[in-house]
Coordinates of C-alpha atoms and ligand atoms in Angstrom, one line a residue:
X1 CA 0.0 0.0 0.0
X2 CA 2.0 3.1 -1.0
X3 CA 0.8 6.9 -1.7
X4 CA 1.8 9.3 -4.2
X5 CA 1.3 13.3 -3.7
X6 CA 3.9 12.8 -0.2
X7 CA 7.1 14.4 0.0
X8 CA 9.6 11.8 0.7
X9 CA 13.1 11.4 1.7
X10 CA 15.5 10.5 -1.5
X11 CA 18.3 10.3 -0.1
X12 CA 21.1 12.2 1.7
X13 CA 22.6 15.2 0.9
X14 CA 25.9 14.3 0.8
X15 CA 25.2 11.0 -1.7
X16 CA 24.8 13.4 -4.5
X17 CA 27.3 14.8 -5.8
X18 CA 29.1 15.2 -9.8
X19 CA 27.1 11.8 -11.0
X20 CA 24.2 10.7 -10.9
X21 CA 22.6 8.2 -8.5
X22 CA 19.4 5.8 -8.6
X23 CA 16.9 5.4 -6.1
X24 CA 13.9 3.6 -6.0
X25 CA 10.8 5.1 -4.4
X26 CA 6.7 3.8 -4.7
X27 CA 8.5 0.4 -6.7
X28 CA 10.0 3.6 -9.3
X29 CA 13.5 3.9 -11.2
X30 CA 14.3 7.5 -10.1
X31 CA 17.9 9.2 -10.7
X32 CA 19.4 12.3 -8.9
X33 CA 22.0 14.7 -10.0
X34 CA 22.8 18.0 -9.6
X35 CA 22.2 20.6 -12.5
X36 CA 24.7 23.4 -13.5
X37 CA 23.8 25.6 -10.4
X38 CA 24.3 22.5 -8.2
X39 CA 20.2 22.0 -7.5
X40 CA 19.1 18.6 -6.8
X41 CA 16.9 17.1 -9.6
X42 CA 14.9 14.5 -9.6
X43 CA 13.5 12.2 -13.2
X44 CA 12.1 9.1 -13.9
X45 CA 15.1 7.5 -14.4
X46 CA 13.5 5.7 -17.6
X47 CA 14.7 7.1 -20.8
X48 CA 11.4 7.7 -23.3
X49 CA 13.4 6.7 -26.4
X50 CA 14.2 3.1 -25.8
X51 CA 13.7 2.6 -21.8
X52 CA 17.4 2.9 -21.1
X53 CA 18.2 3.7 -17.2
X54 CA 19.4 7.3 -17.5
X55 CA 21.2 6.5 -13.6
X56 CA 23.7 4.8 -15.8
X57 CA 24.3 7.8 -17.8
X58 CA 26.7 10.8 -17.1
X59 CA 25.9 14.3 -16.0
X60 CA 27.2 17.1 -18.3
X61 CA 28.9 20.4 -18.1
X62 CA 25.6 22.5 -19.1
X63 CA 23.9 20.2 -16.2
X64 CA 21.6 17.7 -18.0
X65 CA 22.3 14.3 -17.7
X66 CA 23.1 12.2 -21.0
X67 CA 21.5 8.5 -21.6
X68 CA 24.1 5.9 -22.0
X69 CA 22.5 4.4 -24.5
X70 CA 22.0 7.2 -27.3
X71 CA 23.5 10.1 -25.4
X72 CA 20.0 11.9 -25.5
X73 CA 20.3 14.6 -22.9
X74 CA 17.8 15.7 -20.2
X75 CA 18.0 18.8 -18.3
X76 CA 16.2 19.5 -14.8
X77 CA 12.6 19.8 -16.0
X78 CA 12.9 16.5 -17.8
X79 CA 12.9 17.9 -20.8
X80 CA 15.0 16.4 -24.0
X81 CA 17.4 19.3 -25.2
X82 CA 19.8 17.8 -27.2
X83 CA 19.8 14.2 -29.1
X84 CA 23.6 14.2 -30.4
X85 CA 22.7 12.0 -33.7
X86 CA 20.4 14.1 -35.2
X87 CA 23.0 16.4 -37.3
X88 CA 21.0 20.0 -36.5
X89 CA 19.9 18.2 -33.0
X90 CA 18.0 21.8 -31.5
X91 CA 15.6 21.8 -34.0
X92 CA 14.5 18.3 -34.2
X93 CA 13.3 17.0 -30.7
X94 CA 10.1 15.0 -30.6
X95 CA 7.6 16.8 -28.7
X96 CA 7.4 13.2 -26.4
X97 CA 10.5 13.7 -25.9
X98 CA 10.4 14.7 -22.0
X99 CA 10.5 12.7 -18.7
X100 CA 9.1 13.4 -15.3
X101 CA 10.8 15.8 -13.4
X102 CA 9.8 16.0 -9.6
X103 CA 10.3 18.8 -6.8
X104 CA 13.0 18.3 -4.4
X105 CA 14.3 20.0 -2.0
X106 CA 17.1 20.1 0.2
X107 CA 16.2 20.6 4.1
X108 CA 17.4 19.2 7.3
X109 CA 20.7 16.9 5.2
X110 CA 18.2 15.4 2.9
X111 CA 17.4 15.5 -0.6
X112 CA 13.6 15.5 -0.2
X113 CA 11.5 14.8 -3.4
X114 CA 7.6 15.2 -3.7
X115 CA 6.4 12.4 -6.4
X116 CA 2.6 13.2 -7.2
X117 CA 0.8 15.5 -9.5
X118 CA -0.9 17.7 -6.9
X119 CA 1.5 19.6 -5.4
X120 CA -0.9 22.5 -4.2
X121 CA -2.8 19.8 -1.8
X122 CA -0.2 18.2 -0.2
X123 CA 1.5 18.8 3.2
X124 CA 4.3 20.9 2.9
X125 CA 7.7 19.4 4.1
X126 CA 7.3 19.9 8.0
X127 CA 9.7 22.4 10.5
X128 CA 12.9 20.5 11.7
X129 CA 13.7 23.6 14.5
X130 CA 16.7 21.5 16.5
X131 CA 18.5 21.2 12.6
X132 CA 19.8 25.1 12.7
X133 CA 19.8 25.2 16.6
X134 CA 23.4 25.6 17.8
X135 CA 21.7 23.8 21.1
X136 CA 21.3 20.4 19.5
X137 CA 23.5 18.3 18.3
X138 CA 22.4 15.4 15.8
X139 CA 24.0 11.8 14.3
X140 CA 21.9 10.1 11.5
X141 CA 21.5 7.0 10.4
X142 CA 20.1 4.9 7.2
X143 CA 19.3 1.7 6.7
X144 CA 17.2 -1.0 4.5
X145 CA 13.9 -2.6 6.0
X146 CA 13.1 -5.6 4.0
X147 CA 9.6 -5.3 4.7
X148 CA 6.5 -2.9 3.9
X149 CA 6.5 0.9 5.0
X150 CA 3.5 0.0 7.5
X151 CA 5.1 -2.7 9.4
X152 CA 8.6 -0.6 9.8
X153 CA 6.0 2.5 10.6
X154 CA 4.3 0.8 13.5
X155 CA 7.4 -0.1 15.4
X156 CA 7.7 4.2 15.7
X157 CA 3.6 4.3 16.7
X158 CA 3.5 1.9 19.3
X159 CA 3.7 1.6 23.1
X160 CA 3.0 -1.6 23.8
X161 CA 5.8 -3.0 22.9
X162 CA 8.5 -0.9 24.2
X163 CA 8.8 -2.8 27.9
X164 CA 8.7 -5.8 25.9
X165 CA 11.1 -5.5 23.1
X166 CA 13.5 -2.7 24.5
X167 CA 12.9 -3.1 28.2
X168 CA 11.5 0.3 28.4
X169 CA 8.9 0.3 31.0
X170 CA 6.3 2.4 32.4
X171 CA 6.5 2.2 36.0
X172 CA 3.2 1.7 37.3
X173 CA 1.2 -1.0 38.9
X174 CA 1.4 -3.0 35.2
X175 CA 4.5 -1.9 34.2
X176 CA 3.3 -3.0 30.5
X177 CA 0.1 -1.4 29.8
X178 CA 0.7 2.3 28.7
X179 CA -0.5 5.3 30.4
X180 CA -3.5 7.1 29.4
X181 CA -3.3 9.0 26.8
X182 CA -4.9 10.7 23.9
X183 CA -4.0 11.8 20.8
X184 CA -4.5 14.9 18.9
X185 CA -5.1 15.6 15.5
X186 CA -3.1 18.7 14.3
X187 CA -4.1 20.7 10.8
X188 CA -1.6 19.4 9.0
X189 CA -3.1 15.7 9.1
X190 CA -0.5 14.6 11.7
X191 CA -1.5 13.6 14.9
X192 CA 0.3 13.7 17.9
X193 CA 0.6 11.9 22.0
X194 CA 2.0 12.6 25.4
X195 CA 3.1 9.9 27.3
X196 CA 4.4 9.1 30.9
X197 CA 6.4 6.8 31.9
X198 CA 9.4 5.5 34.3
X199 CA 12.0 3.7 32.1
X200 CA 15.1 2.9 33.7
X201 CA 18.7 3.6 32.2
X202 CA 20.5 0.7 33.0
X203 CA 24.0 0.6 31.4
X204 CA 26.2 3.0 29.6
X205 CA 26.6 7.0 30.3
X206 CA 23.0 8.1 30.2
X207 CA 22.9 6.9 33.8
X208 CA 24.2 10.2 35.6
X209 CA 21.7 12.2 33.9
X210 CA 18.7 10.9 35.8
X211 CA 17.7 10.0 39.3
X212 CA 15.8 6.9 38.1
X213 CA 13.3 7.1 40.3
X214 CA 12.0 9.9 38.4
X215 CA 9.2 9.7 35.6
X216 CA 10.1 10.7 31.8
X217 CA 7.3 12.5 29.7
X218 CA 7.4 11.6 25.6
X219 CA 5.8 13.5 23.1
X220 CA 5.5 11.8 20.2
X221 CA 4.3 13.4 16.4
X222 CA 3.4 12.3 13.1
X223 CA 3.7 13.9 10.2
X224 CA 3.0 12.9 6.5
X225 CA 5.3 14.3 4.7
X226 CA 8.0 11.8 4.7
X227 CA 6.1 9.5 6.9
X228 CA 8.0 11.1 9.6
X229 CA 7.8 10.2 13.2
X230 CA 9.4 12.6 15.7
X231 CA 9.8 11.6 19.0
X232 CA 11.1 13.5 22.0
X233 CA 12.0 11.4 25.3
X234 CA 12.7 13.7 28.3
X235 CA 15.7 11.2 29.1
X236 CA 16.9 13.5 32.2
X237 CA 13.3 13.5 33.9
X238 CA 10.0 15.3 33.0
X239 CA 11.2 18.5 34.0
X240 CA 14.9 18.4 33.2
X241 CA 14.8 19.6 29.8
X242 CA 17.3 17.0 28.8
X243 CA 16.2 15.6 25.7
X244 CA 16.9 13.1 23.2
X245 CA 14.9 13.8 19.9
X246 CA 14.8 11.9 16.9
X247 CA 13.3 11.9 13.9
X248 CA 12.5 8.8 11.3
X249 CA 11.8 9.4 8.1
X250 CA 10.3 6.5 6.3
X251 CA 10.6 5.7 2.1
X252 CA 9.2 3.3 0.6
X253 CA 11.5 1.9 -1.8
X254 CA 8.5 -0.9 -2.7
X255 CA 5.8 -2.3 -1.5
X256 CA 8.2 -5.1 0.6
X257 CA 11.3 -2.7 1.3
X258 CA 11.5 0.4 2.9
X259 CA 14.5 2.9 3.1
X260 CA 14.6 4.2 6.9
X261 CA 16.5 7.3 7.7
X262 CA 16.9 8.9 11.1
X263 CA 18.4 12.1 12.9
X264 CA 19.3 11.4 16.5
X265 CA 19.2 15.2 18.1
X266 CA 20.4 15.5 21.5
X267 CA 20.4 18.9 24.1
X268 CA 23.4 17.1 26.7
X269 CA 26.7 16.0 26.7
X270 CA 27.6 17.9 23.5
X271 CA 30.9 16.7 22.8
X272 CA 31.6 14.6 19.6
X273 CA 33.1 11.8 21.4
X274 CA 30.1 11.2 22.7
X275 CA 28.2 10.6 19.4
X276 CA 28.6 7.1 19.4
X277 CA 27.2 6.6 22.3
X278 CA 24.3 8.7 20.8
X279 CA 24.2 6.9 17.9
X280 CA 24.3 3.1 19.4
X281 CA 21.4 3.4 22.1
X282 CA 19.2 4.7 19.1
X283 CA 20.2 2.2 16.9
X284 CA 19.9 -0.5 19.4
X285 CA 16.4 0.0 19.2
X286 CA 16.0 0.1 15.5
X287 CA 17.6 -2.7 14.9
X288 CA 15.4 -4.6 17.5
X289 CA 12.5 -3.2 15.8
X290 CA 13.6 -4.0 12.3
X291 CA 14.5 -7.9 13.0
X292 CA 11.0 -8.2 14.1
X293 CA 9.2 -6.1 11.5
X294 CA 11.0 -7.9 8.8
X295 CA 9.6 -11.2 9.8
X296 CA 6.7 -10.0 9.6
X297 CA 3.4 -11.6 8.0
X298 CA 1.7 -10.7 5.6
X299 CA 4.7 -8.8 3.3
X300 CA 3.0 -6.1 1.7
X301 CA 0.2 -4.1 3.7
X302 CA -3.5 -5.0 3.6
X303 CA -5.5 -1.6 3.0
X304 CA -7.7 -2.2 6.5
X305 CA -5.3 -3.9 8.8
X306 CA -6.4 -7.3 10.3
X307 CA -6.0 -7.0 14.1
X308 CA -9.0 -4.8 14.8
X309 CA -11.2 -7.8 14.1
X310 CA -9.6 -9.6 17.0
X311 CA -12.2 -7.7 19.1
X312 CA -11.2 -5.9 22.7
X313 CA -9.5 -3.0 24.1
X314 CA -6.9 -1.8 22.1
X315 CA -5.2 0.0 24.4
X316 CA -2.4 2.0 22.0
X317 CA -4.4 4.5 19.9
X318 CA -1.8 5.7 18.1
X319 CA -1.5 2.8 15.3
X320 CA -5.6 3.2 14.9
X321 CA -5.0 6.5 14.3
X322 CA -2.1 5.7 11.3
X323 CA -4.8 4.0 9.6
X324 CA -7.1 6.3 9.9
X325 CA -4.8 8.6 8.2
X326 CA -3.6 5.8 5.6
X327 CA -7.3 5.8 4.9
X328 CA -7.9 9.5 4.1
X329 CA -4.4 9.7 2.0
X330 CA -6.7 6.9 0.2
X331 CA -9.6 8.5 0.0
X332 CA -8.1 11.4 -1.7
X333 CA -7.5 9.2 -4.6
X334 CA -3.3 9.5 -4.0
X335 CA -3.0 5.2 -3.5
X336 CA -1.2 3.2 -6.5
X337 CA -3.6 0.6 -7.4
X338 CA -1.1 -2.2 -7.1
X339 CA -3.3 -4.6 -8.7
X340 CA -3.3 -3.2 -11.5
X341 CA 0.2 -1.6 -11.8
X342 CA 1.6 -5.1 -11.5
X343 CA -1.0 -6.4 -14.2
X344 CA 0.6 -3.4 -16.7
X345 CA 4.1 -4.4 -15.7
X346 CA 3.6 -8.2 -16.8
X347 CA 2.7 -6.9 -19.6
X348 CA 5.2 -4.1 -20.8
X349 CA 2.7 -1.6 -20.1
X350 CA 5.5 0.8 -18.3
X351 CA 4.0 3.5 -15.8
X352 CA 5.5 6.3 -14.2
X353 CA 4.2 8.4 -11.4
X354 CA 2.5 11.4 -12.3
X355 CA 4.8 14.7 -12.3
X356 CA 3.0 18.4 -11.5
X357 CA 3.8 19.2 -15.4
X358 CA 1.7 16.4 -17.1
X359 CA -1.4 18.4 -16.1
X360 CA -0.4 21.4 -18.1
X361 CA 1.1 19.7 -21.0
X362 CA -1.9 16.8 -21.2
X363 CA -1.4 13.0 -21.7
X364 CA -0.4 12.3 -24.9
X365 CA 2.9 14.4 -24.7
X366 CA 4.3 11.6 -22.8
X367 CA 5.8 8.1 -23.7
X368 CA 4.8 6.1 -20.2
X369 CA 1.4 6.6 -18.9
X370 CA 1.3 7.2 -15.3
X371 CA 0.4 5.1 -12.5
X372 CA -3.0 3.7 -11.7
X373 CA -4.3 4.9 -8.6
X374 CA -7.4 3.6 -6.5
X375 CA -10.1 6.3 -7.4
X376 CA -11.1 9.3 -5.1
X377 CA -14.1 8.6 -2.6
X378 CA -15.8 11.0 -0.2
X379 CA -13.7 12.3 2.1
X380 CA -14.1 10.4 5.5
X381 CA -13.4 12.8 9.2
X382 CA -11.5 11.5 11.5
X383 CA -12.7 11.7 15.1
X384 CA -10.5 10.2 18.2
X385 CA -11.6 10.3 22.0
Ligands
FE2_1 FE1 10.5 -0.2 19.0

């Protein structure tokens, strides 16, 4: 189950630099490169003459990138500008000669890239205030989820399981239920939770910032752009102000595999020698989430998930809520009909996704029709207690 119209994490900054570099997102060949002025750009990375992967090509001096097959260049709007073995080439470019070109931008060490036709409707990148904050210091982290974006998601959106797969507890007579709680909606279509708890630190040098008989408050937020979770744990007590915030940005590279990236933020012990440390009790976590999620049954995503008809108290809102909003991003007709897209692919039916400039210029100046996507259906509103 995967959404166009989201702004999504690409890649790092850094990756991109004189050549160009693949990625796939929503189960698409994409390339970046940098154009003559050093902008990220982002293009189906299928070439519209013969399907060649323009990744393998080069980037030029005027900052288009060149097929490696015919040598057909490409500049940043995806438009064809120069095809080297026609002998007066300016004049005599097809008018289908053009790929997609998506928005990116670079924020917070990212290359972010929105991949949709709809710009104008979707949630703008959110606010990253610890990036520029000389206060907060950040490691990052990426790494490949073999599994869907949804199972790799819920490890981020749930309580429960935190006592039980990280030994974070909540103090409390049941150490294992979570707090009350609830959980806002926010105008942006996020939703966000407060939540108390009394983990202890056990091991390592985290231990001298907390008496551990105090209680740490976490606010955790969603956002949609990126599928980003941010969560900020109060890990010198509720009031210290000591804080360790991170943010997960999640990309779905198809529907089985996910590209997870993540900036660890910290407020305390601000010296780079401890950034390991930093880095290691974050990733400790991630890595216990990922060996489950990747194990996980079924692969790819179900559109309503199973476990509500097991009946009962669910007792962690926030992954009801997720669907919820998986549901509206559906309703708004922005979900790749899967079915269908793999029913094209058998048969050499190759689809793109849908790039802001194919509704101005009109279907039939392109080579690759775009992908299906599950039609639009009345907007549902989302209510939580
Ligand atoms: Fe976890």
């Amino acid at each position: 189950m995967m959404f166009t119209n989201i702004w999504y994490v690409a890649e790092e900054s850094d990756t991109i630099k004189d050549q160009p570099v693949k990625v796939k997102i929503l189960g698409r060949d994409l390339v970046l490169f940098r154009d003559e002025n050093g902008k990220a750009v982002c293009l189906s990375s299928v070439c519209p003459h013969r399907g060649s992967d323009l990744s393998m090509g080069k980037c030029t001096s005027d900052g288009t990138i060149s097929c490696p097959f015919h040598a057909w260049h490409f500049d940043g709007s995806g438009a064809c500008t120069k095809i080297p073995s026609n002998e007066d080439s300016t004049g005599n470019i097809p008018d289908a000669a053009r790929v997609d070109s998506y928005p990116t931008e670079e924020k917070y060490g990212y290359i972010w890239v929105f991949l949709g036709d709809e710009i104008e409707n979707a949630t703008p990148i959110l606010d990253i205030p610890e990036y520029d904050d000389p206060e907060w210091r950040h490691v990052t982290h990426a790494v490949t989820w073999n599994c869907n974006q949804h199972w790799a998601k819920e490890a981020d959106l749930d309580h429960v399981h935190l006592p039980i797969v990280h030994g974070i507890g909540f103090g409390g007579e049941n150490p294992l239920r979570p707090p009350e709680h609830t959980v806002e909606l926010r105008e942006d279509g996020g939703f966000e939770t407060e939540i108390i708890g009394k983990p202890d630190i056990t091991s390592g040098k985290w231990l001298e910032l907390r008496d551990t008989r105090s209680t740490v408050t976490s606010v955790f937020k969603y956002f949609i752009p990126g599928f980003t979770s941010r969560g900020q744990v109060a890990v010198g007590g509720a009031d210290s102000g000591i804080y360790n915030t991170f943010y997960q940005f999640t990309t779905p590279i198809d529907e089985e595999n996910t590209r997870m990236y993540y900036t660890f933020f910290r407020n305390f012990m601000m010296e780079p020698e401890n950034d390991l440390e930093h880095l290691r009790r974050n990733c400790r976590n991630v890595y216990q989430d990922k060996s489950l999620a990747e194990q996980m049954m079924p692969k790819r995503a179900p559109d309503v998930p199973t476990y509500p008809q097991i009946g009962g108290e669910l007792v962690d809102k926030l992954i009801g809520v997720y669907w919820d909003l998986l549901q509206d991003l559906r309703s708004k007709g922005w979900q790749i009909d899967r079915t269908e897209l793999e029913a094209l692919d058998k048969v050499g039916d190759y689809r793109t996704i849908p790039s802001p400039a194919r509704r101005e210029q009109g279907p039939e100046k392109w080579v690759y029709g775009e992908v299906p996507r599950v039609a639009a259906t009345k907007n549902k509103q989302r209510d939580v207690a």
